mmCIF file of C-alpha atoms in Angstrom:
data_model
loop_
_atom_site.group_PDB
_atom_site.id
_atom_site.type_symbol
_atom_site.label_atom_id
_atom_site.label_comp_id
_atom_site.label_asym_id
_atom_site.label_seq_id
_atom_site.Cartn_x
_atom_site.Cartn_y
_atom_site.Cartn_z
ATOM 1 C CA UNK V 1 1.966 -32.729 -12.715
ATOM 2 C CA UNK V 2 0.840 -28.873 -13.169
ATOM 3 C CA UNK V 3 3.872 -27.073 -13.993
ATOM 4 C CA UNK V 4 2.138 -24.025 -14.738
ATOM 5 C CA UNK V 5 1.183 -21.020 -12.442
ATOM 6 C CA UNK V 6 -1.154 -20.923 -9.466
ATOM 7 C CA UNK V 7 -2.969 -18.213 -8.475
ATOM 8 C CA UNK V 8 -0.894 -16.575 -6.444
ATOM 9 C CA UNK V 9 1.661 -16.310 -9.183
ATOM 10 C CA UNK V 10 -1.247 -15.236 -11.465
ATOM 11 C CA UNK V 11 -1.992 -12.410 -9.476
ATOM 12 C CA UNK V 12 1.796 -11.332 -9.556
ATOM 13 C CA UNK V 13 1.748 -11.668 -13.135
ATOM 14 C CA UNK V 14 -1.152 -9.293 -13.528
ATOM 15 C CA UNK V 15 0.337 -6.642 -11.068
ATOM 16 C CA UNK V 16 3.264 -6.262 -13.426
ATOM 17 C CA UNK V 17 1.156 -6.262 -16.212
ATOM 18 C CA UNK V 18 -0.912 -3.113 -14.647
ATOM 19 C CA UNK V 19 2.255 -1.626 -13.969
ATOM 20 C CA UNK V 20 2.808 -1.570 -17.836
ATOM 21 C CA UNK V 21 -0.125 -0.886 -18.819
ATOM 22 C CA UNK V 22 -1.648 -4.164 -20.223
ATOM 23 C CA UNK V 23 -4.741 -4.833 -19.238
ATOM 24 C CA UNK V 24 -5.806 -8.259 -17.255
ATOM 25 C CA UNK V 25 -9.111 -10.514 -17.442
ATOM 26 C CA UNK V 26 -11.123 -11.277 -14.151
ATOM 27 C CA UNK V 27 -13.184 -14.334 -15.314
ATOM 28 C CA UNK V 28 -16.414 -15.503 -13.597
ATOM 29 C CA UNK V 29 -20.027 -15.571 -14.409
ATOM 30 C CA UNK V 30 -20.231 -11.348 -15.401
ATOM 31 C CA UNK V 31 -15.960 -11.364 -16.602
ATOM 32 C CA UNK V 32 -14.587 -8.102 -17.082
ATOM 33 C CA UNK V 33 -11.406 -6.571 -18.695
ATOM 34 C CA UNK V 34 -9.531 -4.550 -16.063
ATOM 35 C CA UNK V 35 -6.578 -1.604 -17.159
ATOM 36 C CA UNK V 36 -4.989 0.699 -14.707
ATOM 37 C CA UNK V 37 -5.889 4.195 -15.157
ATOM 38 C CA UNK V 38 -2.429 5.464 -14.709
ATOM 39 C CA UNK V 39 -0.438 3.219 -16.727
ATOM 40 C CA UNK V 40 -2.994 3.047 -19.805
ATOM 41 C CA UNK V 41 -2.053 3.960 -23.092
ATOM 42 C CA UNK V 42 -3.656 5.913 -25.963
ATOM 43 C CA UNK V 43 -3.753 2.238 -28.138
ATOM 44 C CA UNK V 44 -5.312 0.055 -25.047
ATOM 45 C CA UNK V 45 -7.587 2.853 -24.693
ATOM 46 C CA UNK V 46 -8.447 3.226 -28.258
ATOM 47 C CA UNK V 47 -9.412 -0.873 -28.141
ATOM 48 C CA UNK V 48 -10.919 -0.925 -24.788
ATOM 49 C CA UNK V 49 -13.380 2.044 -26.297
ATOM 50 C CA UNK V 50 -14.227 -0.534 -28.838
ATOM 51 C CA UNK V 51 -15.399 -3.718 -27.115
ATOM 52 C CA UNK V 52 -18.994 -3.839 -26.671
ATOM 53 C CA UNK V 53 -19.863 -4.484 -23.707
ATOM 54 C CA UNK V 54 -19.300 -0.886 -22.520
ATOM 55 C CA UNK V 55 -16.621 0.278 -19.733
ATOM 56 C CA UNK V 56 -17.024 2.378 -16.189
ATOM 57 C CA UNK V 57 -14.297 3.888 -14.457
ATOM 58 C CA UNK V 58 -13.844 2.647 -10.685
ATOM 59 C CA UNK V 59 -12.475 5.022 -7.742
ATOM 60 C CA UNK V 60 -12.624 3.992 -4.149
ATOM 61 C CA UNK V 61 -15.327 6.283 -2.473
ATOM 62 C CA UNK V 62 -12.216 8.186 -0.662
ATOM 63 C CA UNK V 63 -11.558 9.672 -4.321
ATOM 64 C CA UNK V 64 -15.133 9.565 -5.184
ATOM 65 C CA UNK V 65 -15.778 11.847 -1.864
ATOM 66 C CA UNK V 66 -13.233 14.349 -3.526
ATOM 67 C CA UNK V 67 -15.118 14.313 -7.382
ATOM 68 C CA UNK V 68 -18.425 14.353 -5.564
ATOM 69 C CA UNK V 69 -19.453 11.125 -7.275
ATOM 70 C CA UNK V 70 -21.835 8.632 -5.631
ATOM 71 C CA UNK V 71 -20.151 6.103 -4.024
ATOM 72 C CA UNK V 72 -23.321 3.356 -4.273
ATOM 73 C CA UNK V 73 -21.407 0.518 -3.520
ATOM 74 C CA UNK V 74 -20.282 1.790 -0.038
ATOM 75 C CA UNK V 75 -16.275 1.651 -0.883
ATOM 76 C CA UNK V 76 -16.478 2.433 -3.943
ATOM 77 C CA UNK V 77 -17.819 3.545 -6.877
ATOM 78 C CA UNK V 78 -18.500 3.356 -10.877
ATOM 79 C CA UNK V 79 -18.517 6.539 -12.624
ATOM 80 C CA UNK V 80 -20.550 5.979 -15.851
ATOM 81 C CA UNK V 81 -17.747 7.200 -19.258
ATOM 82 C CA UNK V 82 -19.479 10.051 -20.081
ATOM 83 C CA UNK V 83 -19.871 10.403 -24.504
ATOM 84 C CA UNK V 84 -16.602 11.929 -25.536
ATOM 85 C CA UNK V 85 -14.535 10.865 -22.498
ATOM 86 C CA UNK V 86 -10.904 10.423 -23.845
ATOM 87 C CA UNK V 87 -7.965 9.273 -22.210
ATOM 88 C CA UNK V 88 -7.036 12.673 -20.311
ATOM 89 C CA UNK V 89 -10.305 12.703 -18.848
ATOM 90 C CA UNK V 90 -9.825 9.324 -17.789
ATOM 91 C CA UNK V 91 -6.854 9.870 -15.635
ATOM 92 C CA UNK V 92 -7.814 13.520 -14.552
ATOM 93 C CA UNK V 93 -10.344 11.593 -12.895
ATOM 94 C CA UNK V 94 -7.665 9.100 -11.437
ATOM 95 C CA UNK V 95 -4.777 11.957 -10.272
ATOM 96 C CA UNK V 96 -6.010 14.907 -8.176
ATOM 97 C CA UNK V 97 -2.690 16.808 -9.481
ATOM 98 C CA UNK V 98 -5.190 19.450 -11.380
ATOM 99 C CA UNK V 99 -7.936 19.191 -9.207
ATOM 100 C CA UNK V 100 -7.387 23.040 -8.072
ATOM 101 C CA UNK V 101 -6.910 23.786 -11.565
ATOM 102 C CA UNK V 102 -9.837 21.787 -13.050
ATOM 103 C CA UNK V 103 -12.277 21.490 -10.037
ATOM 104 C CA UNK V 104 -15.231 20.634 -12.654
ATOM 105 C CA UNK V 105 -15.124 17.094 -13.568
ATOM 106 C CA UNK V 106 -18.870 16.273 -13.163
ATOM 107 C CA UNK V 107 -21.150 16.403 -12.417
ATOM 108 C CA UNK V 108 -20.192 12.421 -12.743
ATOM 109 C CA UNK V 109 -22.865 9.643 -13.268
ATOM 110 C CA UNK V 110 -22.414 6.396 -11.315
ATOM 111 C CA UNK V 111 -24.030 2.672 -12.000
ATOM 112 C CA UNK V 112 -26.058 1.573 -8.931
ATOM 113 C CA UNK V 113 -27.641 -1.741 -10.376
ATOM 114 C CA UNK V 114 -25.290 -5.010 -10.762
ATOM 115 C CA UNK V 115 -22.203 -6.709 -9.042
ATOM 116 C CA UNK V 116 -19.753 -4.455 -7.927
ATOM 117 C CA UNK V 117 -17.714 -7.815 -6.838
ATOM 118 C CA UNK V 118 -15.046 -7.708 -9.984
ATOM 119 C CA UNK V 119 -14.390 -3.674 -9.947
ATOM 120 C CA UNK V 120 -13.501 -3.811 -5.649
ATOM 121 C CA UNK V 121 -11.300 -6.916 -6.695
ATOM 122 C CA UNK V 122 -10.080 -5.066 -9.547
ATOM 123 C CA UNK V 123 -9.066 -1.496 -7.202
ATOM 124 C CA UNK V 124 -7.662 -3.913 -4.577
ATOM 125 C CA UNK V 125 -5.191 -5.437 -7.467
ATOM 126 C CA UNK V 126 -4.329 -2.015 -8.998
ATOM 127 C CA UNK V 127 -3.811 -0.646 -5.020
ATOM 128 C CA UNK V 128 -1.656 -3.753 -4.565
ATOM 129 C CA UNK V 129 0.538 -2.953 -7.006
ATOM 130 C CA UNK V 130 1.232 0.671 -5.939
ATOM 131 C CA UNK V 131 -0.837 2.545 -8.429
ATOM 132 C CA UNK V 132 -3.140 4.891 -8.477
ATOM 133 C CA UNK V 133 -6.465 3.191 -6.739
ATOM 134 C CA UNK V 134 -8.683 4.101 -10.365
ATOM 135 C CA UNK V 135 -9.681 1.222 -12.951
ATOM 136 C CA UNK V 136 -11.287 1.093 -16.255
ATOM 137 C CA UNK V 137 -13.492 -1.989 -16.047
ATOM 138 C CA UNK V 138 -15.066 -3.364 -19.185
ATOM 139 C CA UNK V 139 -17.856 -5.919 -19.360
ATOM 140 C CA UNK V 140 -17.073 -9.184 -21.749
ATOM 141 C CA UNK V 141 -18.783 -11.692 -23.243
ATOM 142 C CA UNK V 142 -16.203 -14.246 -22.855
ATOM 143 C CA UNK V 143 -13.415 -13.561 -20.395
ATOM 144 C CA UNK V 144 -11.403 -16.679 -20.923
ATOM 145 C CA UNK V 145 -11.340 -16.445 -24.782
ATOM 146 C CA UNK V 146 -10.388 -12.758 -24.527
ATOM 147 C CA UNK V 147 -7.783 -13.731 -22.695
ATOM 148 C CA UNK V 148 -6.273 -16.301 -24.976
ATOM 149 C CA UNK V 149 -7.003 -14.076 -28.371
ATOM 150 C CA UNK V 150 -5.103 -11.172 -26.404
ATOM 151 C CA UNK V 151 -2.393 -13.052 -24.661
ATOM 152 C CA UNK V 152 -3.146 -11.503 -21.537
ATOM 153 C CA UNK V 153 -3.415 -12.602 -17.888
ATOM 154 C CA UNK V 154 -6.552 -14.322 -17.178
ATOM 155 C CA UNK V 155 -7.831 -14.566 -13.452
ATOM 156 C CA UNK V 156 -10.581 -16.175 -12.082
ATOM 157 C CA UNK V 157 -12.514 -13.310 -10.351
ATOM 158 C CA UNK V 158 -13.507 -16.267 -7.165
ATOM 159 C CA UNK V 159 -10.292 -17.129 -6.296
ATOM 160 C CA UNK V 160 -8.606 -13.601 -7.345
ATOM 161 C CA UNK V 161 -11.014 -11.849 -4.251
ATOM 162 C CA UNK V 162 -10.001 -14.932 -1.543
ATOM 163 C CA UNK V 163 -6.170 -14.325 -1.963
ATOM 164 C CA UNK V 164 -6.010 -10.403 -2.323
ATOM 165 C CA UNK V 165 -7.750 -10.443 1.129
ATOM 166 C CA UNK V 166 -5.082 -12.529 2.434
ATOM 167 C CA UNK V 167 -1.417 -11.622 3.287
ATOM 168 C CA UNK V 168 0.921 -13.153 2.116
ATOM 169 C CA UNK V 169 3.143 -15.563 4.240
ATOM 170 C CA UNK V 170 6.428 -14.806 4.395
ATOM 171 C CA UNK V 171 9.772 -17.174 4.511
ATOM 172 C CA UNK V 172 13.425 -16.450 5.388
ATOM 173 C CA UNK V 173 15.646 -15.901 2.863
ATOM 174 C CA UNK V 174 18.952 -15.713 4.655
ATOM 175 C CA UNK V 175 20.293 -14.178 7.905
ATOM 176 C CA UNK V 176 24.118 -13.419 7.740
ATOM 177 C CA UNK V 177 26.460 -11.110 10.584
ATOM 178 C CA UNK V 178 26.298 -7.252 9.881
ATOM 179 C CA UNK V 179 28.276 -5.141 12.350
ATOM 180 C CA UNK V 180 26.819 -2.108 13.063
ATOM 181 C CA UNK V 181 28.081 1.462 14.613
ATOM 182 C CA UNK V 182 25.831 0.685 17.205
ATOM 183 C CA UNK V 183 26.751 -2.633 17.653
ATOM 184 C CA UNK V 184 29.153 -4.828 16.004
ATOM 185 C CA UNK V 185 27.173 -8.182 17.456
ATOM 186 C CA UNK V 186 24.272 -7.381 14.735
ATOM 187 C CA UNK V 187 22.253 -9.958 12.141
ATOM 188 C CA UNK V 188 20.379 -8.945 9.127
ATOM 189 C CA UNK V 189 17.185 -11.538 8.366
ATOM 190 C CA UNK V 190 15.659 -11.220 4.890
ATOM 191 C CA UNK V 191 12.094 -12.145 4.813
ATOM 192 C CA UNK V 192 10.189 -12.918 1.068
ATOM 193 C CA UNK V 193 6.756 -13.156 0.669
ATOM 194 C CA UNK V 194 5.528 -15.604 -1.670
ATOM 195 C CA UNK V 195 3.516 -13.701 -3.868
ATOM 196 C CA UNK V 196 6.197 -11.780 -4.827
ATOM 197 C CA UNK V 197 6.342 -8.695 -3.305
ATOM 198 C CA UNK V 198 8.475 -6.421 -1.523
ATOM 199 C CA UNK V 199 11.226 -8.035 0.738
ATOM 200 C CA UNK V 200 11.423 -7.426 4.473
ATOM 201 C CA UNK V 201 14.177 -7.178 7.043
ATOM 202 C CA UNK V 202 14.952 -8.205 10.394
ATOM 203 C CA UNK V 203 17.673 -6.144 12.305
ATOM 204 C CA UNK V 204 19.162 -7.856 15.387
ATOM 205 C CA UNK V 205 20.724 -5.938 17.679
ATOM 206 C CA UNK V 206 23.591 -7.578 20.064
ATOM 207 C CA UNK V 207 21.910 -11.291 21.476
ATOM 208 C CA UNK V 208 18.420 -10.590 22.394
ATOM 209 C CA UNK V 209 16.713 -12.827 25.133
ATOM 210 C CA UNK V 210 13.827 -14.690 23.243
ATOM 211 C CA UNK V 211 12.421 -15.443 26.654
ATOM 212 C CA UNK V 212 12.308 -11.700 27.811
ATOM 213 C CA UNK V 213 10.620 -8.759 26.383
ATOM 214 C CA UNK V 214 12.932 -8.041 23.546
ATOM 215 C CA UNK V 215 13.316 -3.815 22.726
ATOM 216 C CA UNK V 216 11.594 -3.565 19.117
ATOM 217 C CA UNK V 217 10.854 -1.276 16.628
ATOM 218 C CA UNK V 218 8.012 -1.689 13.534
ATOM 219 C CA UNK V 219 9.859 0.700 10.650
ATOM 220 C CA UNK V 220 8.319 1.376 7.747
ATOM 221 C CA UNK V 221 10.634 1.949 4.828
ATOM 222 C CA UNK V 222 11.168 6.048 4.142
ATOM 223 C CA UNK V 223 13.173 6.454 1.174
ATOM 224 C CA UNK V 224 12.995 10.346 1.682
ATOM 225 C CA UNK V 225 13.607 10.121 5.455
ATOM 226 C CA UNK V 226 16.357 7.417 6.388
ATOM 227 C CA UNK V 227 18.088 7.591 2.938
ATOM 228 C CA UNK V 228 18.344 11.831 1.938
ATOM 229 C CA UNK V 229 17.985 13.300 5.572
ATOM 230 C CA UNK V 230 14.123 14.390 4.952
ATOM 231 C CA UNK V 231 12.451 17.099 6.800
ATOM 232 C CA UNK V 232 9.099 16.888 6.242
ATOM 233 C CA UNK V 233 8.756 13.525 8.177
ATOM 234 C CA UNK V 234 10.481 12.346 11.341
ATOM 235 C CA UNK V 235 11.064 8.981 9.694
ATOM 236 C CA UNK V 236 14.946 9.098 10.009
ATOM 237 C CA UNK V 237 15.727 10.389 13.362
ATOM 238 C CA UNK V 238 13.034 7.789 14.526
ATOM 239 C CA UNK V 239 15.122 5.094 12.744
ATOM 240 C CA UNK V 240 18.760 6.309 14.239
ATOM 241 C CA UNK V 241 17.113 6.501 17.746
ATOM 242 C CA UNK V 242 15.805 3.204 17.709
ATOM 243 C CA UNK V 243 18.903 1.867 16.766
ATOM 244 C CA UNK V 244 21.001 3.768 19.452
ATOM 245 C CA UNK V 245 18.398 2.817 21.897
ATOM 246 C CA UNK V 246 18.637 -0.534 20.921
ATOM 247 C CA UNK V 247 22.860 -0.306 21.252
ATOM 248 C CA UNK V 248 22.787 1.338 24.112
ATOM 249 C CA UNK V 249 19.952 -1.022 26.071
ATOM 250 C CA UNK V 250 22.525 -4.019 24.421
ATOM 251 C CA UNK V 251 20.301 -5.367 22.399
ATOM 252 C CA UNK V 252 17.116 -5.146 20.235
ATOM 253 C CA UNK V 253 15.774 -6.436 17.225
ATOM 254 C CA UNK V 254 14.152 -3.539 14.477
ATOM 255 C CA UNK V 255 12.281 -4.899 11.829
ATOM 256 C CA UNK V 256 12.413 -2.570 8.191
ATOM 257 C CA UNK V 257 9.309 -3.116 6.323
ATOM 258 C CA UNK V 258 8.796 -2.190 2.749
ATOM 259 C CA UNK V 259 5.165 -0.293 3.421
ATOM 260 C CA UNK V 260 6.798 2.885 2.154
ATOM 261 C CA UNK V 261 4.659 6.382 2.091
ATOM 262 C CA UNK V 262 2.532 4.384 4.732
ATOM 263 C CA UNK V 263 1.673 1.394 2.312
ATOM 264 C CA UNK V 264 1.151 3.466 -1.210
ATOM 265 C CA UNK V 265 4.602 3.544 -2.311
ATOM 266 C CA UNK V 266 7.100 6.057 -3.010
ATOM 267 C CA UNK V 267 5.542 7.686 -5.977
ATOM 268 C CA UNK V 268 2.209 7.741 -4.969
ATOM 269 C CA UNK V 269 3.694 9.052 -1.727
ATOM 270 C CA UNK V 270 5.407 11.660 -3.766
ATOM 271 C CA UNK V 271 2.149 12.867 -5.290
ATOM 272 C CA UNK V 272 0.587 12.711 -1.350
ATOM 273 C CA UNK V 273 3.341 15.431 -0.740
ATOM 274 C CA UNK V 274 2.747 17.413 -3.857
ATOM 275 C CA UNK V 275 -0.663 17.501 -2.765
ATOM 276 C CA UNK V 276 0.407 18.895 0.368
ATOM 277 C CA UNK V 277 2.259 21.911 -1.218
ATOM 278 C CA UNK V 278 -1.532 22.697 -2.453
ATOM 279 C CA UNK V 279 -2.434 23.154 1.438
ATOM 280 C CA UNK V 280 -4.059 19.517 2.050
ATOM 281 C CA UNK V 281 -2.594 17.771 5.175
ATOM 282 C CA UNK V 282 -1.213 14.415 4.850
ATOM 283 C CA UNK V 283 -4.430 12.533 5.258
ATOM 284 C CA UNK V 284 -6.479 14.665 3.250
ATOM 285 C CA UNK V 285 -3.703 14.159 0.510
ATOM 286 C CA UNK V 286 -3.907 10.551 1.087
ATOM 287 C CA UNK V 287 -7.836 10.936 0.481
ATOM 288 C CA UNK V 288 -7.937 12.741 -2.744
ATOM 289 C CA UNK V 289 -5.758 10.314 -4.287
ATOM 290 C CA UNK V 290 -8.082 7.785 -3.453
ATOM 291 C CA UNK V 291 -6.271 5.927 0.202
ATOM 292 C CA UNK V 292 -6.869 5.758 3.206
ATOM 293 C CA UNK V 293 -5.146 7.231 5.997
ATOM 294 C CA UNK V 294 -2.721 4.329 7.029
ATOM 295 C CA UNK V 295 -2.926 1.683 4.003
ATOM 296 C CA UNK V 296 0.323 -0.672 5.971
ATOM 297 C CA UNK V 297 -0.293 -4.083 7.247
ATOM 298 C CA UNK V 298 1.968 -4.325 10.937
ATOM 299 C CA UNK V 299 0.632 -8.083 10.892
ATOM 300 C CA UNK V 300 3.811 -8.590 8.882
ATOM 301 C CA UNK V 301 5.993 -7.481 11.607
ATOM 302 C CA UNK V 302 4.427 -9.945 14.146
ATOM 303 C CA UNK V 303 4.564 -12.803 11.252
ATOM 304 C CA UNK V 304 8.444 -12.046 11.266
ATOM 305 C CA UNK V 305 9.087 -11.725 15.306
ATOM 306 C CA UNK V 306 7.147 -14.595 15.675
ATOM 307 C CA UNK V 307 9.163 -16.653 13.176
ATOM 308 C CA UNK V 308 12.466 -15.494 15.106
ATOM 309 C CA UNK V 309 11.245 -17.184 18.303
ATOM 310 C CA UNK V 310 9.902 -13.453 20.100
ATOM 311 C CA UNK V 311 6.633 -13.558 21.803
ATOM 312 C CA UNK V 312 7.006 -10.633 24.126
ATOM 313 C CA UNK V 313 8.203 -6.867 22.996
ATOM 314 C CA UNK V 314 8.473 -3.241 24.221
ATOM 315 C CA UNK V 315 7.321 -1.256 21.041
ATOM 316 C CA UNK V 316 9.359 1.338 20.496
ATOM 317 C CA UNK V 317 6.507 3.888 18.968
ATOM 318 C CA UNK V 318 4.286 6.277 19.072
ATOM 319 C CA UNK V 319 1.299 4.348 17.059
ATOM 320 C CA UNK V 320 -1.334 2.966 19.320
ATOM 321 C CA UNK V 321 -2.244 0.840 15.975
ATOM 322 C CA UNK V 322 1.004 -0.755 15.890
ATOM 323 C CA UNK V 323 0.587 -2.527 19.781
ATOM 324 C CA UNK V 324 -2.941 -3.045 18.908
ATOM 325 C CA UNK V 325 -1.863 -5.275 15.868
ATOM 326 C CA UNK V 326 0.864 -6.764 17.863
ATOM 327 C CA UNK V 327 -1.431 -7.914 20.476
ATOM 328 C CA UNK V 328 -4.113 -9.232 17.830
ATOM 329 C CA UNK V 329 -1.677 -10.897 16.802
ATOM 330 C CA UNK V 330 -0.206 -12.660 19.808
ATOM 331 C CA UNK V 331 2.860 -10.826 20.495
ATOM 332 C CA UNK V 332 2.408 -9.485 24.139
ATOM 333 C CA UNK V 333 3.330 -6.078 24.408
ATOM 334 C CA UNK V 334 4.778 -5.453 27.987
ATOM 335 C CA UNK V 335 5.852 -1.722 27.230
ATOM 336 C CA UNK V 336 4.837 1.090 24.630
ATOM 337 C CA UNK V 337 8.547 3.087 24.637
ATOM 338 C CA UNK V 338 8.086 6.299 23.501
ATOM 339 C CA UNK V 339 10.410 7.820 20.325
ATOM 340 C CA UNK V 340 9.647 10.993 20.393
ATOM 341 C CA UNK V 341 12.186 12.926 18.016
ATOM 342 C CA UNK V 342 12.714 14.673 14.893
ATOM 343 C CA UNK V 343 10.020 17.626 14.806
ATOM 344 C CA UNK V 344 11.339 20.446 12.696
ATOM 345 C CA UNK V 345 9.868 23.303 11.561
ATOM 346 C CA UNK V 346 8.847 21.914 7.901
ATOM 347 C CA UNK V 347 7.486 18.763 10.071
ATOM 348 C CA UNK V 348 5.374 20.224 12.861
ATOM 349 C CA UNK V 349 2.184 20.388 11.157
ATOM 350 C CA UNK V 350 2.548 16.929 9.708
ATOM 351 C CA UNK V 351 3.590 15.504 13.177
ATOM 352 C CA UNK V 352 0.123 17.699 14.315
ATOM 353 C CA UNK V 353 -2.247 16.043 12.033
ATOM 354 C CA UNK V 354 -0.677 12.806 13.219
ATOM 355 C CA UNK V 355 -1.941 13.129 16.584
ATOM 356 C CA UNK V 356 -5.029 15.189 15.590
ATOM 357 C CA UNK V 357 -6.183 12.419 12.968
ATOM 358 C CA UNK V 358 -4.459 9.099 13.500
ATOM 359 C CA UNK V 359 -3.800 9.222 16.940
ATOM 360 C CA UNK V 360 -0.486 9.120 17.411
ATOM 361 C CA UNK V 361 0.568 9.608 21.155
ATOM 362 C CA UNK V 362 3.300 13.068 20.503
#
């Protein structure tokens, strides 16, 4: 009997590693040593500079658009170390903070020739565990034995790409009574995933009818917004509507995902809104540091409904994404219920670009 780890729990190991900046192996037939460019260290750098097998940066073609580097590989790219490259260069090319200051980075050479199969596995592991989307990917002779000299986390690159495209199912944890101002007939579910990530919540509202269309809401965890009373989003007055809505209509159920800053996590989100004090809107924030617009998965929210017995909902939103993954997903949705609160005058122009850009129905 294998009591040892399974890929899944591999892959969580290596996220925390990335996190502190130790660098993981992705094994296969070209292996490659991978180090997050955020969380890397003068030392790691120092021996990563050594190996011989030389080292290019990745940076999804979002960032890459920003540099005006040559995304080859189509969503990404690999920006050849130019001679002298240190570790500041390194993650000046990683975090647009001093892009207005420094705007001359290149011009920046990128490899066209070769696999680019490890370095999108290896962004899609450093995105997954809220960093920076930026790499520093260097080729090995031997990825296993590197591994095992080094201690670190070794990954085989095959199964590593199958499971980072997946999402991860989820199981309940617990569901216990929570009275509510809105209600005091409420239930908290906790939902895990198994790879290890972020936790995710189920809010029921009075004793909703699991054969009826039950009143739902899709809320993506806002530190800034429901927690300190933020302005610049409408994040919190959407979450105290829903609820009221939900008290008021007698019932509801509103599930709180852990997506936060729209998937990239609070302190990339933080950056996202530094950015913004520069005069870039929110998705052209999201760009430079290398993201998309929307970087959540709402397939999670349809995972959990489902698992509480709910087939049908009216979506309390304003995201025609969000009832577009619900149907995909087979939950019907009978009615799109607007929310339409919160604008302010530090929010307008984010709730703008919303509409303008994502196509949110304001």
């Amino acid at each position: 009997m294998c009591i040892g780890p399974d890929i899944t729990e591999l892959l969580a190991r290596a996220r925390a590693d990335l996190r502190m900046g130790v660098p993981v192996v992705l094994d296969g037939p070209a292996p490659v040593l991978v180090a997050a460019a955020e969380t890397l260290g003068q030392a790691q750098f120092d021996a990563l500079a050594r190996l011989p097998g030389g080292m290019v940066m990745a940076i999804t073609a979002r960032r890459a658009e920003t540099l005006k580097a040559r995304a080859y590989d189509g969503d990404l790219a690999r920006i050849i170390l130019p001679d002298g490259a240190d570790l500041a260069w390194l993650q000046s090319i990683a975090d647009p903070a001093d892009d207005l200051m420094q705007p001359m980075k290149g011009p920046l050479a990128c490899a066209r020739d070769g696999d680019a199969g490890a370095h999108r596995a290896a962004l899609t592991l450093v995105k997954s565990a809220r960093l920076l989307p930026a790499a520093l990917v260097a080729s090995l002779d031997d990825g296993a034995d590197t591994a095992a000299r080094n201690q670190l986390t070794c990954l085989p690159l095959a199964e590593a790409r199958t499971h980072l495209d997946q999402r991860s199912p989820l199981h309940s944890v617990v569901s216990g009574r929570l009275p509510m101002t809105v209600s005091e007939a409420g239930r908290l579910h906790v939902f895990r995933p198994k790879d290890g990530g972020e936790e995710h919540y189920a809010v029921e509202v009075g004793r909703p009818d699991r054969a009826q269309p039950v009143l739902a809401r899709l809320h993506s965890a806002c530190f800034t917004g429901d927690l300190l009373g933020s302005l610049k989003c409408d994040c919190g007055p959407q979450l105290r509507a829903a609820l009221a809505q939900m008290g008021a209509e007698g019932s509801g159920v509103l599930l709180y995902l852990n997506q936060e800053g729209r998937g990239i996590g609070l302190a990339n989100k933080m950056r996202a809104y530094s950015l913004q004090d520069q005069g870039f809107d929110t998705v052209e924030a999201n760009h430079r540091l290398g993201f998309e617009d929307d970087e959540r998965d709402f397939r999670l929210g349809a995972d959990i409904l489902t698992s509480l017995g709910f087939s049908k909902v009216r979506l309390l939103t304003n995201n025609p994404r969000k009832v577009e993954m619900m149907q995909s997903c087979g939950i019907e949705v009978a009615e799109r219920v607007p929310l339409a609160v919160g604008e302010n005058r530090h929010n307008a122009a984010y709730l703008a670009t919303k509409a303008a850009k994502s196509g949110h129905l304001l």
